[in-house]
Coordinates of C-alpha atoms and ligand atoms in Angstrom, one line a residue:
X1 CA 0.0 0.0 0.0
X2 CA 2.6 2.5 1.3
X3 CA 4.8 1.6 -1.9
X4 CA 1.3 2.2 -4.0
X5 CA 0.6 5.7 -2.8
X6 CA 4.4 6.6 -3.2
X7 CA 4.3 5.5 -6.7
X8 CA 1.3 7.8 -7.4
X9 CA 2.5 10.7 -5.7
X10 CA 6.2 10.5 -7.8
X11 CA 3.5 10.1 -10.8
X12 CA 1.4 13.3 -10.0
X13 CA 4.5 14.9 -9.1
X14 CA 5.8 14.3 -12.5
X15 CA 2.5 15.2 -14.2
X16 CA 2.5 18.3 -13.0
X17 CA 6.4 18.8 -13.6
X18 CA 5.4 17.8 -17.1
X19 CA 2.7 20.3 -17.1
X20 CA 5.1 23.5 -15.6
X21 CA 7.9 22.6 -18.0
X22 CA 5.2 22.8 -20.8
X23 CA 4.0 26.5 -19.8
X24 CA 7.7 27.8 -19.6
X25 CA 8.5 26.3 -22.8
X26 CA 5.9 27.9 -24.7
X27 CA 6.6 31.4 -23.2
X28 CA 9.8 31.0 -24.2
X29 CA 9.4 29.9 -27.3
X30 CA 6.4 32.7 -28.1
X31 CA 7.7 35.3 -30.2
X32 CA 7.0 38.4 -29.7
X33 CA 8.2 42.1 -30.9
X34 CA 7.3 45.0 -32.2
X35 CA 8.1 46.8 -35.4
X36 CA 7.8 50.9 -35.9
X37 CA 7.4 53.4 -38.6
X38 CA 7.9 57.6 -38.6
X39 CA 7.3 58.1 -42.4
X40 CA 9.1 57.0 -45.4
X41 CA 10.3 60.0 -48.2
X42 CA 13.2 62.0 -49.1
X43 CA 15.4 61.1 -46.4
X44 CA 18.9 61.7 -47.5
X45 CA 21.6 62.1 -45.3
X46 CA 22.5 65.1 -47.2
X47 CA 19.6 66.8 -46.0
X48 CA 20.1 65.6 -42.3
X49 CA 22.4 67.3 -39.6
X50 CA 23.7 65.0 -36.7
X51 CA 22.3 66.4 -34.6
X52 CA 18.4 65.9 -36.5
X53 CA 20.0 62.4 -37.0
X54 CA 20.2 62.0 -33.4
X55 CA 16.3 63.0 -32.2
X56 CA 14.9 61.0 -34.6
X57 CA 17.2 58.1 -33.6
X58 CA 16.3 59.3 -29.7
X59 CA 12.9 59.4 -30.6
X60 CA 12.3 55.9 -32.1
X61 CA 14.4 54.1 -30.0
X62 CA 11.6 55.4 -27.2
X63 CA 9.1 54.4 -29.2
X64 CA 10.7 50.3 -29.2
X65 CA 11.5 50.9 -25.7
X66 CA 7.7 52.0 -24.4
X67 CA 6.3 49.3 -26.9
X68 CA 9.2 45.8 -26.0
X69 CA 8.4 47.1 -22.0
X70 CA 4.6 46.1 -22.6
X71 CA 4.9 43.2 -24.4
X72 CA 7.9 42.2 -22.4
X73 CA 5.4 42.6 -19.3
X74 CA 2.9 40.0 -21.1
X75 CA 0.7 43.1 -21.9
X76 CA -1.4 43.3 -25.4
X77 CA -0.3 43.8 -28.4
X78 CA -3.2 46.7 -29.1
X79 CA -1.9 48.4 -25.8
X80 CA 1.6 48.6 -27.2
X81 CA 0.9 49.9 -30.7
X82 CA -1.8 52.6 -28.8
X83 CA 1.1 53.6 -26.6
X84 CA 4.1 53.7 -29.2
X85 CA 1.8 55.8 -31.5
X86 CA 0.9 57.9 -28.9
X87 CA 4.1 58.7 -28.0
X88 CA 5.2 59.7 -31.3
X89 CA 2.0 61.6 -32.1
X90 CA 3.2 63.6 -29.0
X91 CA 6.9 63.9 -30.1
X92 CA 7.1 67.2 -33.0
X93 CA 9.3 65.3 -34.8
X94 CA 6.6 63.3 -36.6
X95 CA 4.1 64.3 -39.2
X96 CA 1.4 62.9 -36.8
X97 CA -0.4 65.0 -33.7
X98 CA 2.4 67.6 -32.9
X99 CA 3.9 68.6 -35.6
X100 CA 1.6 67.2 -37.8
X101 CA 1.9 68.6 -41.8
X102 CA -0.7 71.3 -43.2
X103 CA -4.0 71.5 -45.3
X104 CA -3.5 74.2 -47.9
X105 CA -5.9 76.3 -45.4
X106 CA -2.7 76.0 -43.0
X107 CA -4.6 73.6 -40.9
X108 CA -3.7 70.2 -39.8
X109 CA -5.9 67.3 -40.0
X110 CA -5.4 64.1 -38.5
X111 CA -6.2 60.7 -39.3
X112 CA -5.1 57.5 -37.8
X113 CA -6.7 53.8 -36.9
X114 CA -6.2 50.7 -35.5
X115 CA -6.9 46.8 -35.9
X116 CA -7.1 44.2 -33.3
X117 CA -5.7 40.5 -35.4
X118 CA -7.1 38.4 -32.8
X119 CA -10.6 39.6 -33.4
X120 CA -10.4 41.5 -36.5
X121 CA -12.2 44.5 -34.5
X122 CA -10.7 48.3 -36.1
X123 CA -11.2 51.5 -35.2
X124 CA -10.7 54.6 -37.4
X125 CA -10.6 58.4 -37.5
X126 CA -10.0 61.0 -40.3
X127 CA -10.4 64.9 -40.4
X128 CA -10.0 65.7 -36.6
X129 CA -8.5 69.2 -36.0
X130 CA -9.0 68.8 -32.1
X131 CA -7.9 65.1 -30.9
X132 CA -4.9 65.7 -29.2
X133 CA -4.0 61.8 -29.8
X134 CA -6.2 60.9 -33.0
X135 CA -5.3 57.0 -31.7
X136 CA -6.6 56.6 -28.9
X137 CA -9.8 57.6 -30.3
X138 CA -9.4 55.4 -33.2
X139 CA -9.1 52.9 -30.3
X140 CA -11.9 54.2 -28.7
X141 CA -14.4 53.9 -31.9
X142 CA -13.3 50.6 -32.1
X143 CA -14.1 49.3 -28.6
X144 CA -17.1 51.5 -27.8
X145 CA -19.0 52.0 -30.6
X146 CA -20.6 49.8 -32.9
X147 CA -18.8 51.4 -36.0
X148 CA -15.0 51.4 -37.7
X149 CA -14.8 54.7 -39.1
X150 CA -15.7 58.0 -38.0
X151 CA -15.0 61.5 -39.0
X152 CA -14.9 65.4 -38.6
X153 CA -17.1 66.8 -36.0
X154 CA -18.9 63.3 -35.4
X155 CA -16.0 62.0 -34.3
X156 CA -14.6 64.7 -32.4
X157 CA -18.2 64.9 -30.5
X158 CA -18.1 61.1 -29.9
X159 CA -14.7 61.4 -28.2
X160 CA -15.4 64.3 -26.0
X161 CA -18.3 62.5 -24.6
X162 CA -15.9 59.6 -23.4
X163 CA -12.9 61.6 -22.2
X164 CA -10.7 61.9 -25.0
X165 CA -8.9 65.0 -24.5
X166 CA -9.4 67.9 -27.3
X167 CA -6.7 70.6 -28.0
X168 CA -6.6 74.4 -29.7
X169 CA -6.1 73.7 -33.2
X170 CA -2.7 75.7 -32.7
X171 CA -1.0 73.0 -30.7
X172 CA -0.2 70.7 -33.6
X173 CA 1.5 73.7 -35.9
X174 CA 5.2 74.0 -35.3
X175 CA 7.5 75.9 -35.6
X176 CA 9.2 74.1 -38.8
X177 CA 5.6 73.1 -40.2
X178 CA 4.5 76.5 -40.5
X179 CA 7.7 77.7 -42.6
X180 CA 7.4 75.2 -44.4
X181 CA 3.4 76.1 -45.2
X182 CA 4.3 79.5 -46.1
X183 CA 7.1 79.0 -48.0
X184 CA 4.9 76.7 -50.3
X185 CA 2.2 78.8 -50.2
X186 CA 4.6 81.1 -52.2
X187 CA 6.1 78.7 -54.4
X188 CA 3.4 77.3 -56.2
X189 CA 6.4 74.7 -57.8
X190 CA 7.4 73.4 -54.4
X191 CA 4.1 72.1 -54.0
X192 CA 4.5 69.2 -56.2
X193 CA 7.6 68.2 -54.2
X194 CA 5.5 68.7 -50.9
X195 CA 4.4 65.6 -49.9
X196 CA 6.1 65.7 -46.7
X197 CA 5.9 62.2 -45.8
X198 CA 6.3 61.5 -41.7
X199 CA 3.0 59.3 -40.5
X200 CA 3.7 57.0 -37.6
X201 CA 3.1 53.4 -37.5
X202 CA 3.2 50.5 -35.4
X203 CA 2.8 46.5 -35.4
X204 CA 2.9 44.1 -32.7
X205 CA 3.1 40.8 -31.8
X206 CA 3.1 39.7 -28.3
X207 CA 3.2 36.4 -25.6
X208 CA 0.0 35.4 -26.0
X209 CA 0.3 35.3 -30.0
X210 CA -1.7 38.1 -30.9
X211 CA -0.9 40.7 -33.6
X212 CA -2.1 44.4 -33.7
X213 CA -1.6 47.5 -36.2
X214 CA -1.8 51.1 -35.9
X215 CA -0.9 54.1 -38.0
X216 CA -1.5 58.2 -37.0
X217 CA -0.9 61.0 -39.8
X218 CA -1.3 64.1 -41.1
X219 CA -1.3 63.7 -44.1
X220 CA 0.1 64.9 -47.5
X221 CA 1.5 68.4 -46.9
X222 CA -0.4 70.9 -48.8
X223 CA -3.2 68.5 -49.2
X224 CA -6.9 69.7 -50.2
X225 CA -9.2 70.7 -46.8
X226 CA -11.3 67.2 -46.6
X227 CA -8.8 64.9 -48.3
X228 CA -8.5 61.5 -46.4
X229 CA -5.3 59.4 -47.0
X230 CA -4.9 55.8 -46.5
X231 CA -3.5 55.9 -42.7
X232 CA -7.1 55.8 -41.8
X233 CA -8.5 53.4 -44.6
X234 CA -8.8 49.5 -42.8
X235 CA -7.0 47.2 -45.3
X236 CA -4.9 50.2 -47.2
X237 CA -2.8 52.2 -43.9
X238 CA -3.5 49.3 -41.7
X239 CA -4.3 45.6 -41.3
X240 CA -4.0 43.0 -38.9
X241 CA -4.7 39.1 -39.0
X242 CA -3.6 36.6 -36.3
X243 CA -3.8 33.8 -39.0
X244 CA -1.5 36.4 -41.1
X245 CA 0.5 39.5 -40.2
X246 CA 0.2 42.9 -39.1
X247 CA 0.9 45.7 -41.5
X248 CA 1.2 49.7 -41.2
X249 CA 1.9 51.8 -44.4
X250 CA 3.1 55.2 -45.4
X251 CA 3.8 57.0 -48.6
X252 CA 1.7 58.5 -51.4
X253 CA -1.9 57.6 -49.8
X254 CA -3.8 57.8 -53.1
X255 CA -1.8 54.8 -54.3
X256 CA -2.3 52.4 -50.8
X257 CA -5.7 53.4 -51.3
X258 CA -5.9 51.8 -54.6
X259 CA -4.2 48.9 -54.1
X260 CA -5.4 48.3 -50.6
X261 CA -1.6 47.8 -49.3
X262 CA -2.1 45.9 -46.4
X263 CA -5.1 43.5 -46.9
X264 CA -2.9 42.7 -49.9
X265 CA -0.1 41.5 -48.1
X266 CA -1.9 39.5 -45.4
X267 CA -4.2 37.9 -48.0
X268 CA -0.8 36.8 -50.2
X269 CA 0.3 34.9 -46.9
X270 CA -3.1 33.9 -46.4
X271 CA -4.1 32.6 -50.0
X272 CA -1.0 32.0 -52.1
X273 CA 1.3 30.7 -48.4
X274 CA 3.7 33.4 -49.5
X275 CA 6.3 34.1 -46.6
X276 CA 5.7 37.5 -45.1
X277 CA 9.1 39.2 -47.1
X278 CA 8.1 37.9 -50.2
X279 CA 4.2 39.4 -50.0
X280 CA 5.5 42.5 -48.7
X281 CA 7.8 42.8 -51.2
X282 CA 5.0 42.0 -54.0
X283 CA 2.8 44.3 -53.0
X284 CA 5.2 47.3 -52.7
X285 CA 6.3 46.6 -56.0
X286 CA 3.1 46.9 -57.4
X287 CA 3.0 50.4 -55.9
X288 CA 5.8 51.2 -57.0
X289 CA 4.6 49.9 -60.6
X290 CA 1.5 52.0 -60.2
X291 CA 3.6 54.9 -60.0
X292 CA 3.4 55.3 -55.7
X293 CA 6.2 55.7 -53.4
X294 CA 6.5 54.4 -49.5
X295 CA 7.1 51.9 -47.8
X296 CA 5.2 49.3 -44.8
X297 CA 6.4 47.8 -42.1
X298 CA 5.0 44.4 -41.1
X299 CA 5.3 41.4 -38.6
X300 CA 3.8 38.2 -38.7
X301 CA 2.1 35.7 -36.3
X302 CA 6.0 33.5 -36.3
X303 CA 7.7 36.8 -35.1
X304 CA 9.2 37.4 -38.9
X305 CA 9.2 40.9 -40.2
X306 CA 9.4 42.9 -43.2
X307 CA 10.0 46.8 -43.6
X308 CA 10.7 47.4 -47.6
X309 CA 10.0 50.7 -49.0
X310 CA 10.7 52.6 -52.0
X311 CA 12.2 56.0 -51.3
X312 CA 15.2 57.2 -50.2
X313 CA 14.9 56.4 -46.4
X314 CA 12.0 55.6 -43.9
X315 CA 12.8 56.0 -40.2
X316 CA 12.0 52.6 -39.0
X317 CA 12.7 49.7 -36.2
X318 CA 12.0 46.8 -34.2
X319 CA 12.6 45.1 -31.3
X320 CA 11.9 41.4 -30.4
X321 CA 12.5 39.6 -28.0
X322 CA 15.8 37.8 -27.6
X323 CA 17.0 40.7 -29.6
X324 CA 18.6 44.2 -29.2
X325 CA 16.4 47.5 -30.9
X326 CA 17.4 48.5 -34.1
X327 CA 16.9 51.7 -35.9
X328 CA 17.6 52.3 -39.6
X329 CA 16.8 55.5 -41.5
X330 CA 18.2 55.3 -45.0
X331 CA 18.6 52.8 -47.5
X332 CA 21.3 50.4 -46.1
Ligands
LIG1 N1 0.2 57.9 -46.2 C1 0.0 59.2 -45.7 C2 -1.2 59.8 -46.4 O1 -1.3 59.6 -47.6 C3 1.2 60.0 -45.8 C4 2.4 59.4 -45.3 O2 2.5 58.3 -45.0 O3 3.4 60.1 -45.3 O4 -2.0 60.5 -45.8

């Protein structure tokens, strides 16, 4: 008897050795990372002083830092791409909240949205002028009403009502942004060469193996008063799919539009089992083809990720776990 019951407590104590094992080796063996984006364009380093060199590298490397911190914590791969964007909404370095580019009424309007991979849930804004963080009400929309998009003054209403915190117009314009207005404003030429790329963009993958996008802009500088880019289009600025990836564009939005960017890429993995590099790199071809310039950033349910783009630099970066951050800005 005595030899009985010590046989079945070694084999319960094995069991649940077994079982223990089993849990630590699947958190260490979930990936998880996350993968940012401050706007792809001319960015030579001919046109960049070390010491502009240096914030934007200051700047994103917060960005991984805020983002790896949450995930590394076991929090949500939403939470993380909400509080990187955020972040760089906040910083005036970015074409997105502070320091956002101008309408050609010398305004700023912001767009930006969100998407949840585990449940395919998205949230989306365009054409605030007051949302201090247009992301967090793109999360907002998402969770809390029954819609994905929202715009202008709807939007903006919706938001107050639940807290979101509204601003003067005045606070997005900089300094730099409103030369820059004014000298285009007087040379009609410069205009063509305005699209002052500079949206932010996130995508996550965290412990528990779900993926989340994000992407917050401005715009195209100079745009028309009421023009709506793809940063806030669900499938063209942003796209995420547990059984697939997690995407965030930026470039020439007319052309992501068209060519719905990141629903492209997911459904390449999804339908023709391309790898994540090779879809992303299908797609932005095609854009490029089409005449478009940009670039996405991407990660995908394995931890793989993808950041091609097509102009001269993109200030970009991930971090993943077992891994150190990294931060590019030009073509390497
Ligand atoms: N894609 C953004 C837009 O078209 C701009 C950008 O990414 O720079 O609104």
């Amino acid at each position: 008897m005595c030899v009985f019951k010590r046989c079945y407590l070694a084999a319960l104590l094995s069991l649940v050795l077994i079982f223990i094992s089993q849990i630590t080796l699947s958190q260490t063996t979930q990936k998880f990372g996350i993968v940012i984006h401050g706007g792809a364009g001319s960015i030579l380093k001919s046109n960049m002083t070390p010491e502009k060199e240096a914030d934007y590298t200051a700047a994103l490397n917060n960005a991984l830092q805020i983002g790896y911190k949450i995930l590394e914590n076991g929090g949500k791969s939403l939470d993380a791409v909400e509080a990187v964007i955020k972040f760089m909404e906040d910083s005036p370095l970015f074409n997105a909240g502070k320091g956002a580019v101008l309408t050609e009424k010398g305004e700023a309007e912001l767009d930006a949205s969100i998407m949840d991979g585990a449940t395919l849930m998205a949230g989306a804004v365009a054409g605030v002028k007051h949302v201090k963080n247009p992301i967090m009400l793109a999360r907002l929309i998402m969770e809390k009403s029954p819609h994905v998009m929202m715009i202008g003054e709807g939007a903006e209403e919706f938001g107050k009502e639940n807290g979101i915190e509204m601003v003067d117009p005045g606070y997005f314009i900089t300094k730099e942004r409103w030369e820059q207005y004014q000298k285009m404003l007087k040379r009609q030429e410069e205009k063509k060469k305005a699209e002052k790329h500079g949206t932010v963009g996130a995508v996550a993958l965290d412990k528990n193996g779900n993926l989340a996008a994000g992407t917050s802009t401005g715009g195209m500088m100079m745009k028309k008063f009421g023009r709506v880019g793809d940063s806030p289009i669900i499938g063209a600025g942003t796209y995420a799919n547990n059984n697939t990836c997690a995407v965030s564009s930026t470039g020439y939005g007319e052309y992501f539009i068209r060519l719905g960017v990141a629903k492209d890429i997911s459904a390449m993995m999804e339908y023709k089992n391309y790898s994540l590099k090779k879809a992303a790199d299908e797609v932005l071809a095609k854009v490029g083809k089409l005449g478009g310039d940009g670039g996405v950033i991407a990660i995908d349910k394995d931890g793989n990720t993808a950041m091609p783009f097509n102009t001269d630099g993109m200030y970009r970066g991930y971090y993943l776990n077992g891994g150190n951050p990294a931060i590019y800005i030009y073509k390497e």
